[in-house]
Short mmCIF file of C-alpha atoms and ligand atoms in Angstrom, two decimals:
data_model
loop_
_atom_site.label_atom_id
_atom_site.label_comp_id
_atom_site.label_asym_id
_atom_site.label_seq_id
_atom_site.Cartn_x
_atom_site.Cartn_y
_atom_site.Cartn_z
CA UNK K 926 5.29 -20.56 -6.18
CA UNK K 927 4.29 -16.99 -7.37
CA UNK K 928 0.83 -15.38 -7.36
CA UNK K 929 -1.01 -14.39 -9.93
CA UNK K 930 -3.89 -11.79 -10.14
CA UNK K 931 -6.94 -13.96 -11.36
CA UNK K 932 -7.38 -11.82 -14.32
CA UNK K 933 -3.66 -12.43 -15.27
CA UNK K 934 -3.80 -15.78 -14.78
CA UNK K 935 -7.37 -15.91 -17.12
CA UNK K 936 -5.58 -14.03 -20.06
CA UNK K 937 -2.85 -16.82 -20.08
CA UNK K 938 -4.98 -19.63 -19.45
CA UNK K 939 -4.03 -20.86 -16.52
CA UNK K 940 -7.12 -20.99 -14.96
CA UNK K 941 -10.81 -21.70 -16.63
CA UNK K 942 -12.31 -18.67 -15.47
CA UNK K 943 -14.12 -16.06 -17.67
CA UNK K 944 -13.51 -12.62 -17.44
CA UNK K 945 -15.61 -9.49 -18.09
CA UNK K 946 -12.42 -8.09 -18.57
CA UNK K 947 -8.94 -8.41 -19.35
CA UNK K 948 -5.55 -6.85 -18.14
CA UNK K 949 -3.04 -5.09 -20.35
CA UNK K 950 -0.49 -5.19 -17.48
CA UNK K 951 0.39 -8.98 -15.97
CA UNK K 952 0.01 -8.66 -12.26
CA UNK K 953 2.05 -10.56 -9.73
CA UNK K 954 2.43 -10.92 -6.48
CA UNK K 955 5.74 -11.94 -4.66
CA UNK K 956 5.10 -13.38 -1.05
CA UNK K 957 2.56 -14.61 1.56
CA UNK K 958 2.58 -12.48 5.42
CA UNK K 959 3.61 -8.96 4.98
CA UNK K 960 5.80 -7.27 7.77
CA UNK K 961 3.06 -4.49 7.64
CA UNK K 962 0.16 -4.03 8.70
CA UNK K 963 -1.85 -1.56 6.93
CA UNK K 964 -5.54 -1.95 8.40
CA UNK K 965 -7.29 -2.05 4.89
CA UNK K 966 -4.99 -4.34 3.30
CA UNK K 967 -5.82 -8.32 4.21
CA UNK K 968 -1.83 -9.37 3.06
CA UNK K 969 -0.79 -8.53 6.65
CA UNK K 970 -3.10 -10.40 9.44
CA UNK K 971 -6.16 -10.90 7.20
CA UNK K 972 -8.01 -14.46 8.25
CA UNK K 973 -8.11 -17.29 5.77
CA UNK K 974 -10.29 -16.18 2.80
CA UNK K 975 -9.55 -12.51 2.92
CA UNK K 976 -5.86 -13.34 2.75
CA UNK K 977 -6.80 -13.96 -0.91
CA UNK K 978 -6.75 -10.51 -2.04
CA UNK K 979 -5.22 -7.38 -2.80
CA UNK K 980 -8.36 -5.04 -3.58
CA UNK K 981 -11.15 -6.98 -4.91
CA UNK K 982 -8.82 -8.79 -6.57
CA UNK K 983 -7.98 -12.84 -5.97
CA UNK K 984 -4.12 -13.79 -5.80
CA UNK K 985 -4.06 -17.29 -6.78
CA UNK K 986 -0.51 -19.20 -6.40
CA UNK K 987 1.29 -21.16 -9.08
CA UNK K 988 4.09 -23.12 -9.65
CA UNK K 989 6.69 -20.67 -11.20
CA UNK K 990 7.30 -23.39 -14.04
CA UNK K 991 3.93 -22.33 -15.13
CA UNK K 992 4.52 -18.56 -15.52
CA UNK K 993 7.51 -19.74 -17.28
CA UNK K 994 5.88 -21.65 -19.51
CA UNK K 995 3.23 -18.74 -20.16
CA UNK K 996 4.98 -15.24 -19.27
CA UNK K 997 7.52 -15.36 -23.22
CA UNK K 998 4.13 -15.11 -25.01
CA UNK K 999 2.44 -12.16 -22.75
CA UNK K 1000 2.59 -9.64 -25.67
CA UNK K 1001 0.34 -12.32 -27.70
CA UNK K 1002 -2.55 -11.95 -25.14
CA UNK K 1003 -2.23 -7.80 -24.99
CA UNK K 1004 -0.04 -7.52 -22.33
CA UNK K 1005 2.03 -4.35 -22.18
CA UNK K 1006 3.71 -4.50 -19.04
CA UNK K 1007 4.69 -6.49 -16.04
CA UNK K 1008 3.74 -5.69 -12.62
CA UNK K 1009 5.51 -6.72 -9.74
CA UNK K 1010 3.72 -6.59 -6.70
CA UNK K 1011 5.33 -7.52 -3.32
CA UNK K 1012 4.37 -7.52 0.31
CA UNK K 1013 7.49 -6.20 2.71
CA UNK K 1014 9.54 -9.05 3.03
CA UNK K 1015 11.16 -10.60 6.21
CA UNK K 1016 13.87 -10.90 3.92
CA UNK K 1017 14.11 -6.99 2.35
CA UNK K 1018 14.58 -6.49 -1.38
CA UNK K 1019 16.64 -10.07 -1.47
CA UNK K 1020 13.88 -12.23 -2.79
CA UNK K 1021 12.85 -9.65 -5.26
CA UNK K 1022 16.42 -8.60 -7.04
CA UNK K 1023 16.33 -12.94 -7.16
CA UNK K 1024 12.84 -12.58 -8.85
CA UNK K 1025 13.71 -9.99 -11.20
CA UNK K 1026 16.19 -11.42 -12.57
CA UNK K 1027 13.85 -14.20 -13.49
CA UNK K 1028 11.24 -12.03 -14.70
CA UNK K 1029 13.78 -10.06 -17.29
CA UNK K 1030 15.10 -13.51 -18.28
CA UNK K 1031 11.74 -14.57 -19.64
CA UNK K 1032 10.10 -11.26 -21.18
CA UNK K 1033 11.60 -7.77 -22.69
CA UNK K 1034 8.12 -6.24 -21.89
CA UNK K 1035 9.25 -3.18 -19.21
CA UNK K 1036 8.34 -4.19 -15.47
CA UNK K 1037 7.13 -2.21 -12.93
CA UNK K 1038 7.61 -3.11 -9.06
CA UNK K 1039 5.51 -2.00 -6.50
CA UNK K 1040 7.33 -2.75 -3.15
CA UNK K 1041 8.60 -1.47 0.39
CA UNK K 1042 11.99 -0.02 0.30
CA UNK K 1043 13.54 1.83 3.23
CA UNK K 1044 16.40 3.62 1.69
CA UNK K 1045 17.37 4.85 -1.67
CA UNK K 1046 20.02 2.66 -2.51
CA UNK K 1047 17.40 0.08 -2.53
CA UNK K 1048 15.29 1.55 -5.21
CA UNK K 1049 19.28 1.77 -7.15
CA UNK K 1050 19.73 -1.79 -6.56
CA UNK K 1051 15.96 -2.63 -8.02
CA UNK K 1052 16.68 -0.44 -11.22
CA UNK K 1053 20.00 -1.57 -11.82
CA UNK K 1054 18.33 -5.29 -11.69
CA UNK K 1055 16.26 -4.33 -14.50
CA UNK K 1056 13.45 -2.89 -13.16
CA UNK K 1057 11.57 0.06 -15.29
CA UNK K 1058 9.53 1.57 -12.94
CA UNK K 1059 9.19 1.88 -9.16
CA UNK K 1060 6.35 2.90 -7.35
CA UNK K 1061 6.68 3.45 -3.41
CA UNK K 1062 3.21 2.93 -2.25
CA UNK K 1063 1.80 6.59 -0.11
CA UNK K 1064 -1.75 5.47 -0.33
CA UNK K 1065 -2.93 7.10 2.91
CA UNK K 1066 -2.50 11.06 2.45
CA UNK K 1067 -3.41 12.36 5.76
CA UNK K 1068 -0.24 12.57 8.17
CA UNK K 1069 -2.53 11.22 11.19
CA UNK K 1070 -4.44 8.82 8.91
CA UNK K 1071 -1.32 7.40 7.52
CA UNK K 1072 0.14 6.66 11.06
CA UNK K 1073 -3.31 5.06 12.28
CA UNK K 1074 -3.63 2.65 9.27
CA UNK K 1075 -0.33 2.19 8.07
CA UNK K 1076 2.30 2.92 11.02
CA UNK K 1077 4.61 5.02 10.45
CA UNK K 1078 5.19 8.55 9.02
CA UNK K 1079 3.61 9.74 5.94
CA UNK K 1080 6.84 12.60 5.03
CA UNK K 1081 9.31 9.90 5.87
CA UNK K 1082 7.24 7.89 3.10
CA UNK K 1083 7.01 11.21 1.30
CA UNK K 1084 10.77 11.96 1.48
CA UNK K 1085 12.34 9.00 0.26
CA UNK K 1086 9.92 9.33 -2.50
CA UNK K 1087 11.05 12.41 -3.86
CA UNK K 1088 14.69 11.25 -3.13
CA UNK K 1089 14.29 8.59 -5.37
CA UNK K 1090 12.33 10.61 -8.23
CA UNK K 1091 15.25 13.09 -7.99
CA UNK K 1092 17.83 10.33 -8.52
CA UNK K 1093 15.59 8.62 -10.95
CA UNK K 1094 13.97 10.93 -12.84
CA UNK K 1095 10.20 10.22 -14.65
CA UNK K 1096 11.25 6.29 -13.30
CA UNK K 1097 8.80 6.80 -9.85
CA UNK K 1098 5.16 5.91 -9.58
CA UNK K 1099 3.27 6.21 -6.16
CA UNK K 1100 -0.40 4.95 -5.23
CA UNK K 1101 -2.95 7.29 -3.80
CA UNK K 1102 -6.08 5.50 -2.16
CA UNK K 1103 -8.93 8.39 -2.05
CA UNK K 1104 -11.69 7.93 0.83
CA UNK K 1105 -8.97 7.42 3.70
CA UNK K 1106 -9.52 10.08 6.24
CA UNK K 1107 -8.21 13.09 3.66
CA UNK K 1108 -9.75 15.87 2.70
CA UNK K 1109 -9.78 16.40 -0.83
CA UNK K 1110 -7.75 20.06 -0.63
CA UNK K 1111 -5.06 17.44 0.85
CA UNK K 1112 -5.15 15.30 -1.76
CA UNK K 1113 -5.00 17.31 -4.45
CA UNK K 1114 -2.37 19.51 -2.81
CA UNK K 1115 -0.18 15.96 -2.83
CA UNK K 1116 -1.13 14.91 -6.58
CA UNK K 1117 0.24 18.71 -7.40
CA UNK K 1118 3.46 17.94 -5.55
CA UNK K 1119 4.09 14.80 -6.39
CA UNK K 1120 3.20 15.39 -10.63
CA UNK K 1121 5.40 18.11 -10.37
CA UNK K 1122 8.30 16.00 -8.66
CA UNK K 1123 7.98 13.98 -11.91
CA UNK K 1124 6.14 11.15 -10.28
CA UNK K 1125 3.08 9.48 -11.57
CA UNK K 1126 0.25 8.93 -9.36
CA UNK K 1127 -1.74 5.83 -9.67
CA UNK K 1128 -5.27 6.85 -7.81
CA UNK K 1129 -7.43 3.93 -6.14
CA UNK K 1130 -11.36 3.94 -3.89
CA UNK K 1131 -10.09 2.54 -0.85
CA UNK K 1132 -12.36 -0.72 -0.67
CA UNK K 1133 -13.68 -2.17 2.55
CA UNK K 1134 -12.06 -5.92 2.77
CA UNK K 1135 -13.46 -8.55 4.71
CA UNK K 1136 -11.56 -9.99 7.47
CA UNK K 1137 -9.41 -6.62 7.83
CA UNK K 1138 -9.91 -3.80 10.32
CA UNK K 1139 -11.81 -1.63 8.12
CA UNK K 1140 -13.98 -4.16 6.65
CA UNK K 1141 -17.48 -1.68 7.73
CA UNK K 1142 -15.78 1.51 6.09
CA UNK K 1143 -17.83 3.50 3.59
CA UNK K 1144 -16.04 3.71 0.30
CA UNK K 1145 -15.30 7.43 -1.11
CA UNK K 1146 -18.53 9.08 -2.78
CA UNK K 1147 -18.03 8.29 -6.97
CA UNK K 1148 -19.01 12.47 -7.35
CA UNK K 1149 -15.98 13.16 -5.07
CA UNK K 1150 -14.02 10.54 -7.04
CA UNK K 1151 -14.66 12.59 -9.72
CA UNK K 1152 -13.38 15.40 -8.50
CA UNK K 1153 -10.59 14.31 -7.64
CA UNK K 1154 -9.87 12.55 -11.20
CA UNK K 1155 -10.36 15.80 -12.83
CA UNK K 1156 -8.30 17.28 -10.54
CA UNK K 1157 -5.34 15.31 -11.25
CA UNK K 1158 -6.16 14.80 -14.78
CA UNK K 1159 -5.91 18.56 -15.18
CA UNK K 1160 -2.36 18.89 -13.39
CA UNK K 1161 -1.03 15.83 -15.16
CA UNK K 1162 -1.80 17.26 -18.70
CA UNK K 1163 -0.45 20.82 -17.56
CA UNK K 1164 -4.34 22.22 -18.23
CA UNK K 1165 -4.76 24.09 -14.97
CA UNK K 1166 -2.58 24.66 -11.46
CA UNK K 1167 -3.88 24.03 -8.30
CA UNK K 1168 -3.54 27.48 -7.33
CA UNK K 1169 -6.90 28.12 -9.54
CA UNK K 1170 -8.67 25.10 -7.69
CA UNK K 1171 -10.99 26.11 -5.24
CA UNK K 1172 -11.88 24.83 -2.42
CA UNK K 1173 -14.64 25.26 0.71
CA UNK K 1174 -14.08 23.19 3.79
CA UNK K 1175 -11.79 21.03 2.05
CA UNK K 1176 -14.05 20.30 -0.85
CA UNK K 1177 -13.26 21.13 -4.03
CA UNK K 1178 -15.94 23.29 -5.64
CA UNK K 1179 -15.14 24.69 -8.70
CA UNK K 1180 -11.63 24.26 -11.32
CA UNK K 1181 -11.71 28.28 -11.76
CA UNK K 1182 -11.73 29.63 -15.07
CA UNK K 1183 -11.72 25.71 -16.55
CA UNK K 1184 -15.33 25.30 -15.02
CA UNK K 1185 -17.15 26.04 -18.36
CA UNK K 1186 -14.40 24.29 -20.44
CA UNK K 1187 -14.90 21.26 -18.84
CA UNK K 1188 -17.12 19.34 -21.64
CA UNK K 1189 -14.16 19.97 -23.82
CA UNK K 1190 -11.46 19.31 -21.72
CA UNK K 1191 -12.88 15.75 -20.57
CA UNK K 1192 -14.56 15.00 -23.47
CA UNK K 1193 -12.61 12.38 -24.28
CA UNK K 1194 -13.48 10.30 -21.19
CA UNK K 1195 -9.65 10.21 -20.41
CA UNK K 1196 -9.53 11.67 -16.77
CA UNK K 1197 -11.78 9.16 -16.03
CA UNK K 1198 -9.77 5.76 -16.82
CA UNK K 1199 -7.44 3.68 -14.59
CA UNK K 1200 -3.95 6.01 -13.80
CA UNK K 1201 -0.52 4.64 -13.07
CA UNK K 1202 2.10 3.23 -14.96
CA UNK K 1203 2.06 2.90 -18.87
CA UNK K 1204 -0.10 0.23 -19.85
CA UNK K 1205 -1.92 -0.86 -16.24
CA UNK K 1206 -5.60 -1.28 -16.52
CA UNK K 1207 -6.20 -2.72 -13.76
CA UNK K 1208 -9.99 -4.31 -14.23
CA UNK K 1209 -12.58 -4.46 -11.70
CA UNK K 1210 -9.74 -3.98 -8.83
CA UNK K 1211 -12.06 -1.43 -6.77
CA UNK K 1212 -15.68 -2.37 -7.79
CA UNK K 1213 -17.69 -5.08 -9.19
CA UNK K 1214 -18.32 -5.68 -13.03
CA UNK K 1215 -21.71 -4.09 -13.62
CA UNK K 1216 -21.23 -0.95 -10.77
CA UNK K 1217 -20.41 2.12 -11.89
CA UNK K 1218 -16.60 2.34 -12.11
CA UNK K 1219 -14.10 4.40 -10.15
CA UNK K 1220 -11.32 3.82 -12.78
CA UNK K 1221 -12.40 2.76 -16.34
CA UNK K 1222 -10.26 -0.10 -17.23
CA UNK K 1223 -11.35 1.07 -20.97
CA UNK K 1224 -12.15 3.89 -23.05
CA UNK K 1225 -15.85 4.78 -22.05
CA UNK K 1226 -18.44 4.23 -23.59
CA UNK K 1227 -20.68 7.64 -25.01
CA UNK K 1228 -23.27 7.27 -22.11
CA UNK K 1229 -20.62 6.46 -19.54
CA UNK K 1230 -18.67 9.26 -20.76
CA UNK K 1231 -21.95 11.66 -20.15
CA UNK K 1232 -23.03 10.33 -16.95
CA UNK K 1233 -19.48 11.12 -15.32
CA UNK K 1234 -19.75 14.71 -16.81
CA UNK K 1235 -23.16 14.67 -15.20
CA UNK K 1236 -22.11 14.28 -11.60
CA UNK K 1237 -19.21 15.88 -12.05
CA UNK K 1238 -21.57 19.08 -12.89
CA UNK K 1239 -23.71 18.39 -10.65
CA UNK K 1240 -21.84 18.31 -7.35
CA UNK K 1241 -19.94 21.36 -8.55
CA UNK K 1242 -22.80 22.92 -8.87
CA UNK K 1243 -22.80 24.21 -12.16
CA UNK K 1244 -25.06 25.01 -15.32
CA UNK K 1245 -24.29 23.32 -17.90
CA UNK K 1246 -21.21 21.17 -18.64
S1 LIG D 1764 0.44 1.80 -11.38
FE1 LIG D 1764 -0.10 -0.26 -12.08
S2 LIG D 1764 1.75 -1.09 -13.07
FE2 LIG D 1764 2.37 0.71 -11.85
S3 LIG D 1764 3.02 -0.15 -9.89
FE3 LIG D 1764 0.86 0.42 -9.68
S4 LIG D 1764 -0.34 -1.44 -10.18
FE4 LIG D 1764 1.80 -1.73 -10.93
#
C-alpha cells in the first residue's frame, strides 16, 4: 500500500472526488506511525481521523498496483514532478531507497523526497538512487520552538542541511512553517541564509490539526504572511538583501529603498504563489477553497493580485503601493 494525497489521487482517477483544484506535482506518502513527534503534525500520535492528514490535506492508501497502473501516464494529467513524502521510519532510509527504485522504474518525471535523514551519507545514498531533489524538513525556526514541538535541535537540523547543500549543490530544498513561535526578523534572517546556501525554501501557515497538540493554535496573520513572502521573494530573485530589511520588535516594517517599487516588483503576483521545488503547487494544503490563500496554487487572478498588494501596503504602513 502507498498513500496518496487526495488531490493526486483525483487527477489520476482513482478516486470520484472533484477538485477545485489540481496538482502539478504527484504527492505521496510512504508509511503509517512516524518515529517523531512533532506536536502540529497528526502522522506521529494523532487519533483516528486526524491520522488522515498531512496539512489539510487527506492521505488516502492504495494498493501500489494501482499507482502502477496510473503513475507512466502522470505527464498526461499535468504532472511535473513526483513528490515523495515519508514519515521517519522505524526502518531508516531502507524502505525508501526500495521505493525509489520503484518510483524511477515507472516515470522519468524528476522526484523530489521529503524525508528524515540523520547523516549525510544518507542524503548520498537517496541521490545516487535516483532521487532529484531532497528537502530536509526545518519547519520550526525558533531554536526553543523547534525543541518544544519537534525535539531536538534546530542547528543540528540546520547543519546537516547545509552539509548536504554543500555536497549537493542547488539539489536541497527545506520547509519553513511561518506562525510557529518565530519572529519574523528570525525568519527572514534563515530564508537569507539558507537562499544563499543554494537551498530552496518551500514556505507553509502552520495549520491547527485536530487531534494533535496544537489543534487551538491561531494560524499566522495573512498581512504577516505577506511579509514574509515578499521577503523571501525579494532574496530569492537577488532584488534586495536583508541587510536593507527593516525591522521593529521583530516585525518587519519596511523593504528599504524597494518600499515604493513594490507595485512593480510584485506585480506579477509571483511572490505570492506556492514556493518549493520546481513544479509543486500544492492546492488548498494550508486553507480551504474559497479563503483567502496563503500560497496561490495558481497565477492570481487581477483582484487577488491587488488585494495582496493592499495589505501588504497597508500593514507596512505606506502610501501608495
Ligand atoms: S517543496 Fe513540494 S515537491 Fe519539494 S519536497 Fe516540498 S512538497 Fe515536495
Amino acid at each position: 500500500m502507498i498513500r496518496v494525497s487526495a488531490g493526486t489521487a483525483a487527477c489520476f482517477g482513482l478516486s470520484n472526488n472533484r477538485m477545485d483544484a489540481y496538482p502539478t506535482t504527484a504527492y505521496l506518502l510512504s508509511g503509517n506511525r512516524c518515529l517523531m513527534n512533532c506536536a502540529f503534525c497528526p502522522q506521529g500520535s494523532g487519533d483516528g481521523e486526524s491520522f488522515k492528514k498531512l496539512g489539510r490535506i487527506t492521505w488516502p492508501a492504495y494498493p501500489w498496483s494501482a499507482v502502477e497502473e496510473v503513475l507512466p501516464a502522470a505527464e498526461q494529467k499535468g504532472i511535473k514532478r513526483i513528490c515523495l513524502q515519508s514519515v521517519r521510519h522505524r526502518e531508516g532510509i531502507k524502505p525508501l531507497l526500495e521505493l525509489i527504485g520503484r518510483l524511477k522504474g515507472l516515470s522519468t518525471l524528476p522526484l523530489s523526497l521529503s524525508a528524515w535523514i540523520s547523516r549525510e551519507e544518507e542524503g548520498s545514498a537517496l541521490f545516487d538512487a535516483g532521487v532529484d531533489r531532497i528537502s530536509i524538513s526545518i519547519d520550526v525556526v525558533n531554536e526553543e520552538a523547534h525543541r518544544e514541538i519537534k525535539g531536538g535541535s534546530l542547528q543540528n537540523r540546520l547543519n546537516l542541511l547545509l552539509r548536504c547543500a554543500e555536497k549537493n549543490p542547488g539539489r536541497m530544498s527545506t520547509h519553513l512553517i511561518c506562525g510557529l513561535g518565530e519572529s519574523e526578523h528570525e525568519m527572514l534572517a534563515l530564508i537569507d541564509k539558507l537562499l544563499q546556501a543554494g537551498i530552496t525554501v518551500a514556505l507553509f501557515a502552520f495549520t491547527p490539526l485536530k487531534g494533535t497538540p496544537m489543534e487551538n493554535q491561531t494560524p499566522p496573520e495573512k498581512t504577516s504572511y505577506r511579509r514574509i513572502q515578499t521577503g523571501h521573494y525579494l532574496l530569492q530573485e537577488n532584488l534586495s538583501s536583508f541587510t536593507s530589511f527593516k525591522f521593529s520588535d521583530g516585525r518587519l516594517v519596511s523593504f528599504g529603498d524597494l518600499d515604493e517599487e513594490l507595485t512593480s516588483l510584485l506585480g506579477d503576483g509571483d511572490a505570492f504563489r506556492t514556493s518549493g521545488c520546481p513544479g509543486c503547487n500544492r492546492p488548498y494544503y494550508n486553507e480551504r477553497p474559497g479563503q483567502t490563500l496563503y500560497n496561490y496554487h495558481r497565477p492570481l487572478k487581477k483582484e487577488e493580485k491587488e488585494k495582496a498588494l493592499r495589505d501588504l501596503r497597508a500593514s507596512l504602513s505606506l502610501e501608495r503601493i
